[in-house]
PDB file of C-alpha atoms in Angstrom:
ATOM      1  CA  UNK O1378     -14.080  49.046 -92.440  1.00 44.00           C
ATOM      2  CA  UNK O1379     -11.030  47.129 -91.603  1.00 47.00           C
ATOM      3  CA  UNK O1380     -11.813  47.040 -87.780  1.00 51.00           C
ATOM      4  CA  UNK O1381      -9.971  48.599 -85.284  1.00 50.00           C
ATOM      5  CA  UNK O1382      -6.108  48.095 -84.515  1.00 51.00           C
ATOM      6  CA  UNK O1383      -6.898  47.286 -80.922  1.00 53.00           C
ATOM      7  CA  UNK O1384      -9.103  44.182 -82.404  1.00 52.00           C
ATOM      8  CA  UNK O1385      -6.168  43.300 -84.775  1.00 50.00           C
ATOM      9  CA  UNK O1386      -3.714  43.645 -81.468  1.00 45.00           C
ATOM     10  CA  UNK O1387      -5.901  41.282 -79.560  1.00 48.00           C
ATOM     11  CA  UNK O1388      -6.111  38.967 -82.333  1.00 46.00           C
ATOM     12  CA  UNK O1389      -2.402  38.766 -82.613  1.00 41.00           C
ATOM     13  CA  UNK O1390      -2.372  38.027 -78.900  1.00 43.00           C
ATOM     14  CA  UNK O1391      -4.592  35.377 -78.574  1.00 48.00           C
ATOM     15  CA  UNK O1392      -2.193  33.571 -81.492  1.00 46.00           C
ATOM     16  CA  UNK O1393       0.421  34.294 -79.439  1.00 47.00           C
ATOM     17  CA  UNK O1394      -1.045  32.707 -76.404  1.00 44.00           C
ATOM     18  CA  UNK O1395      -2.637  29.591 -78.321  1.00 49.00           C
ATOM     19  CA  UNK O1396       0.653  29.251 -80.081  1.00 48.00           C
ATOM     20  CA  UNK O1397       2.672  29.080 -76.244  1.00 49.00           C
ATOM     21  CA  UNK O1398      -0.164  26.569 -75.062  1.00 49.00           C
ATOM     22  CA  UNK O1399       0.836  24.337 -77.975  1.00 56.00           C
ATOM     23  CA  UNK O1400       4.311  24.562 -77.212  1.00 56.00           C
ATOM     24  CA  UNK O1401       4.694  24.537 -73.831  1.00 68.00           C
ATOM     25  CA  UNK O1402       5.814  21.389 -71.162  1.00 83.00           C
ATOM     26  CA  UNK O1403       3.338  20.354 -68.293  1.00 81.00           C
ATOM     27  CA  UNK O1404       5.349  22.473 -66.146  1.00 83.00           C
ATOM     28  CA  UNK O1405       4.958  25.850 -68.342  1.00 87.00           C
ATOM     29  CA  UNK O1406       1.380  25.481 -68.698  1.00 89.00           C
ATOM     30  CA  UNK O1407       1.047  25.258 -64.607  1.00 89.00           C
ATOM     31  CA  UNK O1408       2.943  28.746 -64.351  1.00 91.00           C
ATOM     32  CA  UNK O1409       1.045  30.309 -66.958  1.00 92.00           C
ATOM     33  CA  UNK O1410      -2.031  29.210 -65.179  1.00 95.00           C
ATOM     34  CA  UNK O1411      -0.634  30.791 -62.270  1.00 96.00           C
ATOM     35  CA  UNK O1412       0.883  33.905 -63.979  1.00 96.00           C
ATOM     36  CA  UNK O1413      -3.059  34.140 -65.049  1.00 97.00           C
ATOM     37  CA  UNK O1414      -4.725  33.983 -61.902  1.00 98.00           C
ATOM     38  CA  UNK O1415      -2.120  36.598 -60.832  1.00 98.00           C
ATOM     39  CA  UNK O1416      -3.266  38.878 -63.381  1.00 98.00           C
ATOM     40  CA  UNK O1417      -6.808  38.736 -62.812  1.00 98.00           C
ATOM     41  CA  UNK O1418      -6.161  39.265 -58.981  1.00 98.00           C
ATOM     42  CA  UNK O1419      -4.289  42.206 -59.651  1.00 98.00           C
ATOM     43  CA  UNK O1420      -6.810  43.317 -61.925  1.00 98.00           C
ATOM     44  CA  UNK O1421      -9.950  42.804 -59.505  1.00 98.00           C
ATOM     45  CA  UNK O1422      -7.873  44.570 -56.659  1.00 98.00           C
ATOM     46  CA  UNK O1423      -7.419  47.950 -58.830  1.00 98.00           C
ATOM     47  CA  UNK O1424     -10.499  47.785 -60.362  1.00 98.00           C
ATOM     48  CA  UNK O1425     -12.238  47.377 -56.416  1.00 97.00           C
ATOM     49  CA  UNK O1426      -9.962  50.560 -55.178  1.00 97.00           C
ATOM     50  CA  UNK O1427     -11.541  52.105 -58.750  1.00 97.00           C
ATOM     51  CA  UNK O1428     -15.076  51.261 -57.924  1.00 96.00           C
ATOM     52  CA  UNK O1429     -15.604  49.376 -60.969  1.00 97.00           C
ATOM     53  CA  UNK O1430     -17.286  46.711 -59.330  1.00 95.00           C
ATOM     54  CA  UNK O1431     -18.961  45.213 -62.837  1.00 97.00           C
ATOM     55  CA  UNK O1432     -15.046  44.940 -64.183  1.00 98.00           C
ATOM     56  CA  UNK O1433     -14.345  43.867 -60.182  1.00 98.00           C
ATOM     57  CA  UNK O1434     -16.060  40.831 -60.501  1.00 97.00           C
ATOM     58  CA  UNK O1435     -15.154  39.906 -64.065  1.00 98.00           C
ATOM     59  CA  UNK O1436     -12.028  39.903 -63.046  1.00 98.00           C
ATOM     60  CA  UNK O1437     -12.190  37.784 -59.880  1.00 98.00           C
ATOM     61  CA  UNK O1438     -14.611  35.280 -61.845  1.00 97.00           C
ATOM     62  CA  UNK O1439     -11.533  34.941 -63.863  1.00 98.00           C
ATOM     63  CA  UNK O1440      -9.065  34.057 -61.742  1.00 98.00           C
ATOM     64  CA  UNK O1441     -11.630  31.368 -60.004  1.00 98.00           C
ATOM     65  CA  UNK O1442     -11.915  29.360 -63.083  1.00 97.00           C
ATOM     66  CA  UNK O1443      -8.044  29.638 -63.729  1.00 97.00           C
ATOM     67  CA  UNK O1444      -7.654  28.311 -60.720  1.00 97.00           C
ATOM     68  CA  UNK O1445     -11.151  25.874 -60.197  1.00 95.00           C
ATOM     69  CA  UNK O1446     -11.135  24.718 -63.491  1.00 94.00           C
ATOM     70  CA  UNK O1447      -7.452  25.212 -64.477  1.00 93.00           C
ATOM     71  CA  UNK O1448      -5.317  23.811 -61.416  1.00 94.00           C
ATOM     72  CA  UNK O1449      -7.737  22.503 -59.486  1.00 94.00           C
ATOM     73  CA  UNK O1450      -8.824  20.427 -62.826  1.00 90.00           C
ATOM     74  CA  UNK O1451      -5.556  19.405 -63.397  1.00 89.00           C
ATOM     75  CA  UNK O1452      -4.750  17.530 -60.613  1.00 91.00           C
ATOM     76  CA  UNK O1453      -3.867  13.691 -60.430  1.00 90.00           C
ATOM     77  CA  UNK O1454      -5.784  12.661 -56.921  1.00 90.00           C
ATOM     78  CA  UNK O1455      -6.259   9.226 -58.372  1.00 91.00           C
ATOM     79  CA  UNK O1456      -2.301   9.099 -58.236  1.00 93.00           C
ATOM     80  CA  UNK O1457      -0.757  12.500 -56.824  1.00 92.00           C
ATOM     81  CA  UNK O1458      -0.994  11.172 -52.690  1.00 93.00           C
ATOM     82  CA  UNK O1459      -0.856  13.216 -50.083  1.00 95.00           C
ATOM     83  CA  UNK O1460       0.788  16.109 -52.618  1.00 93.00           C
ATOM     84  CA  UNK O1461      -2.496  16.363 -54.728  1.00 94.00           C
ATOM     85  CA  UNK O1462      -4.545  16.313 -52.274  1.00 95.00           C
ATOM     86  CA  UNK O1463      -3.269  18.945 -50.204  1.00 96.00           C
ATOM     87  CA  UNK O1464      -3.506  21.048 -53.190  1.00 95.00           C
ATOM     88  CA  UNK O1465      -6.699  20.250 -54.018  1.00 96.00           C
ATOM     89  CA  UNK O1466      -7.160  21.958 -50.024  1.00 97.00           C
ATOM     90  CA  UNK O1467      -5.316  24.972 -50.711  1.00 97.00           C
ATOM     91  CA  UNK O1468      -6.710  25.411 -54.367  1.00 97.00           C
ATOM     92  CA  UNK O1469      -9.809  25.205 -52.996  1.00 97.00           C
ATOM     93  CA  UNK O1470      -8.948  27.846 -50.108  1.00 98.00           C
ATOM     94  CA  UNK O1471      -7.540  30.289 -52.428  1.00 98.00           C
ATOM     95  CA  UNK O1472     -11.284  30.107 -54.194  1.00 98.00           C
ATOM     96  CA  UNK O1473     -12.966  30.462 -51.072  1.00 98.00           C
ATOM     97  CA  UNK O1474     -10.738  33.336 -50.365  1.00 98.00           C
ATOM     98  CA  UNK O1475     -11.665  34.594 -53.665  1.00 98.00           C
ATOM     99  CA  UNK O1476     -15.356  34.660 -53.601  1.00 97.00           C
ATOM    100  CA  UNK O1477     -15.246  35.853 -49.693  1.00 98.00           C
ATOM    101  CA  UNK O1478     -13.573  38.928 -51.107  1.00 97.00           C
ATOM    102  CA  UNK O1479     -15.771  39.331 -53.926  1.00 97.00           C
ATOM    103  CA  UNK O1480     -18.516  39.206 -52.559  1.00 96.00           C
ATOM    104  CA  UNK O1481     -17.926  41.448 -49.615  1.00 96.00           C
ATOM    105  CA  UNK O1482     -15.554  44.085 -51.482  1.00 96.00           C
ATOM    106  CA  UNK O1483     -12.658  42.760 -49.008  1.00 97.00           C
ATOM    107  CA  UNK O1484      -9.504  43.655 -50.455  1.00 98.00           C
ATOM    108  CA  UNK O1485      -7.819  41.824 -47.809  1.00 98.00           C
ATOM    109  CA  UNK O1486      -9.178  38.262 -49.486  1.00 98.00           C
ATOM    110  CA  UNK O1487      -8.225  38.846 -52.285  1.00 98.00           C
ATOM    111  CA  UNK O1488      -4.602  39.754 -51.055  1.00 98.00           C
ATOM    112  CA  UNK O1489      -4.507  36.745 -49.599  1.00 98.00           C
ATOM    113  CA  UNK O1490      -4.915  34.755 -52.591  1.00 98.00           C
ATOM    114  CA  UNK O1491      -2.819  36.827 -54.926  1.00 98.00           C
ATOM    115  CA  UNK O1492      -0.171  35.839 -52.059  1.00 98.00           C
ATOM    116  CA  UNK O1493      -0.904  32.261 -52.034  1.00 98.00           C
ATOM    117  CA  UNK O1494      -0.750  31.923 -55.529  1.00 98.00           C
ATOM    118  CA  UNK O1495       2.380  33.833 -55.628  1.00 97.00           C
ATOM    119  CA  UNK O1496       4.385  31.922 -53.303  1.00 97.00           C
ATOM    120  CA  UNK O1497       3.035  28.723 -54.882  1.00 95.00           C
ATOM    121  CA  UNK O1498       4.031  29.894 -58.438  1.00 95.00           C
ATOM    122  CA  UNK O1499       7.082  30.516 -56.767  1.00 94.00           C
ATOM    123  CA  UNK O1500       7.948  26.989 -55.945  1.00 91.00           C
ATOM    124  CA  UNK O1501       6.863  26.260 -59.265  1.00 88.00           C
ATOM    125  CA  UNK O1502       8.807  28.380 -60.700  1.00 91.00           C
ATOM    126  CA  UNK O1503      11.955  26.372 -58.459  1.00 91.00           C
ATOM    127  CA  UNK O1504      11.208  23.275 -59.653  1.00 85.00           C
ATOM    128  CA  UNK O1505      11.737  24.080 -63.061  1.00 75.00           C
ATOM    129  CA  UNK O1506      15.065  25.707 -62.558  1.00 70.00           C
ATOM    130  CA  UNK O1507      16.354  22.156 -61.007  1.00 71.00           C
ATOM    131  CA  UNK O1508      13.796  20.130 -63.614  1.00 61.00           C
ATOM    132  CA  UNK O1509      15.609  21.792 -66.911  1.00 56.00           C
ATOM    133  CA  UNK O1510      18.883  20.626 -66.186  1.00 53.00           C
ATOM    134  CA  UNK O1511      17.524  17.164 -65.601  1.00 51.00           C
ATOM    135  CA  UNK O1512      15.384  17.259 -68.310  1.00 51.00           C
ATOM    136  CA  UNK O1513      18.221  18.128 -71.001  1.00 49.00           C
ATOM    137  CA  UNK O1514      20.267  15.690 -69.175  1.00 50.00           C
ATOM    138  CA  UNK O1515      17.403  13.355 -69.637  1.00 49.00           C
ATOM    139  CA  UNK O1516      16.715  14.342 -73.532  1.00 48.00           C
ATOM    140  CA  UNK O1517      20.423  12.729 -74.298  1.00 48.00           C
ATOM    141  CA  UNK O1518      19.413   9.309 -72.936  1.00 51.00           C
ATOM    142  CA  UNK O1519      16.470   7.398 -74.448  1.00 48.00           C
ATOM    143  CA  UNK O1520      14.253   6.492 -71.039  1.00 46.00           C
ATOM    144  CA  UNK O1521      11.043   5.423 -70.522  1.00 47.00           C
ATOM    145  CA  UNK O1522       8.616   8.127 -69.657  1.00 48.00           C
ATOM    146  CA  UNK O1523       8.205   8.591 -66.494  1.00 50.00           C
ATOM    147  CA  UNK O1524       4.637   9.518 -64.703  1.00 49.00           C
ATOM    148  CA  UNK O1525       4.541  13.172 -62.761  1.00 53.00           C
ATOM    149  CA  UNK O1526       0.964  12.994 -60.658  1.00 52.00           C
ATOM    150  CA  UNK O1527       1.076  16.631 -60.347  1.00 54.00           C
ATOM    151  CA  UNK O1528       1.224  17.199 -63.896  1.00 54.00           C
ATOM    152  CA  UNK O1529      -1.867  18.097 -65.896  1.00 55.00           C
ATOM    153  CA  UNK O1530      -3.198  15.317 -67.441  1.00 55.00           C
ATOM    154  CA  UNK O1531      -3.837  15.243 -71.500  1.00 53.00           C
ATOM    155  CA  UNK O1532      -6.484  16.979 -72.639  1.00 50.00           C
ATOM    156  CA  UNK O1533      -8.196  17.282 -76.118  1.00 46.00           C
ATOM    157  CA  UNK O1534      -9.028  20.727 -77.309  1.00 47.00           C
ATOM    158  CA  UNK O1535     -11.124  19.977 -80.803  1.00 47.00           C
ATOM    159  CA  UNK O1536     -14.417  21.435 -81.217  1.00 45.00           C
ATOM    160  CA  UNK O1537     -16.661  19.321 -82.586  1.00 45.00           C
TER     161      UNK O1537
END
């Protein structure tokens, strides 16, 4: 009648989630785009040693777009040099690797992206453990804005 608590769980999660989108910098929304495509790697990889190979593939589709449509998407290459487009490369590597192990049950593939995406999530992660300081520092001056390539440009999410 009321629905199920696990519907009312997810519902509370997905607030949660919109609610940290809202809030977060440039530089949060990157890592949770990585912490993401993590997730849905790790996912794919025990649901391929499971044999669920539907839930497999759902899982691997999702890290794809996180990354495709997500990082990949975000990208400046109009400004971000040599930075942005090497990216681009390796973004587009870690899909290939992706799909490769998708689509021939390679555990190894996928491995290899979970690992790329960790150790780039890790530099991530080091940038904004030097950026914070500068960024409070930053917060106490008034400054013109300045313009970070790498960071995901604006983007409008009403529905029409």
């Amino acid at each position: 009648m009321f629905g199920s608590t696990r519907s009312g769980a997810n519902a509370y999660a997905k607030v949660g989630l919109e609610t940290g989108v809202v809030a977060a910098s440039p530089h949060k929304l990157i890592v949770m785009l990585f912490e993401g495509a993590i997730t849905a790697l790790n996912a794919a990889l025990a649901h391929m040693s499971a044999g669920e190979l539907e839930q497999k593939g759902k899982a691997v589709s999702k890290a794809m777009l996180i990354v495709d449509e997500g990082m990949r998407a975000s990208l400046d290459k109009a400004n971000g040099g040599e930075i942005a487009a090497n990216l681009d490369a390796l973004y587009a590597y870690i899909v290939q690797c992706m799909f490769q192990g998708h689509l021939k049950n390679n555990p190894a593939k996928l491995e290899e992206a979970r690992t790329l995406l960790m150790e780039l999530k890790g530099a991530w992660d080091s940038i904004g453990a030097t950026a914070q300081p500068a960024a409070a520092a930053a917060a106490t001056q008034p400054a013109a804005r300045a313009f970070d390539s790498l960071s995901p440009r604006s983007m409008s999410f009403v529905s029409a």
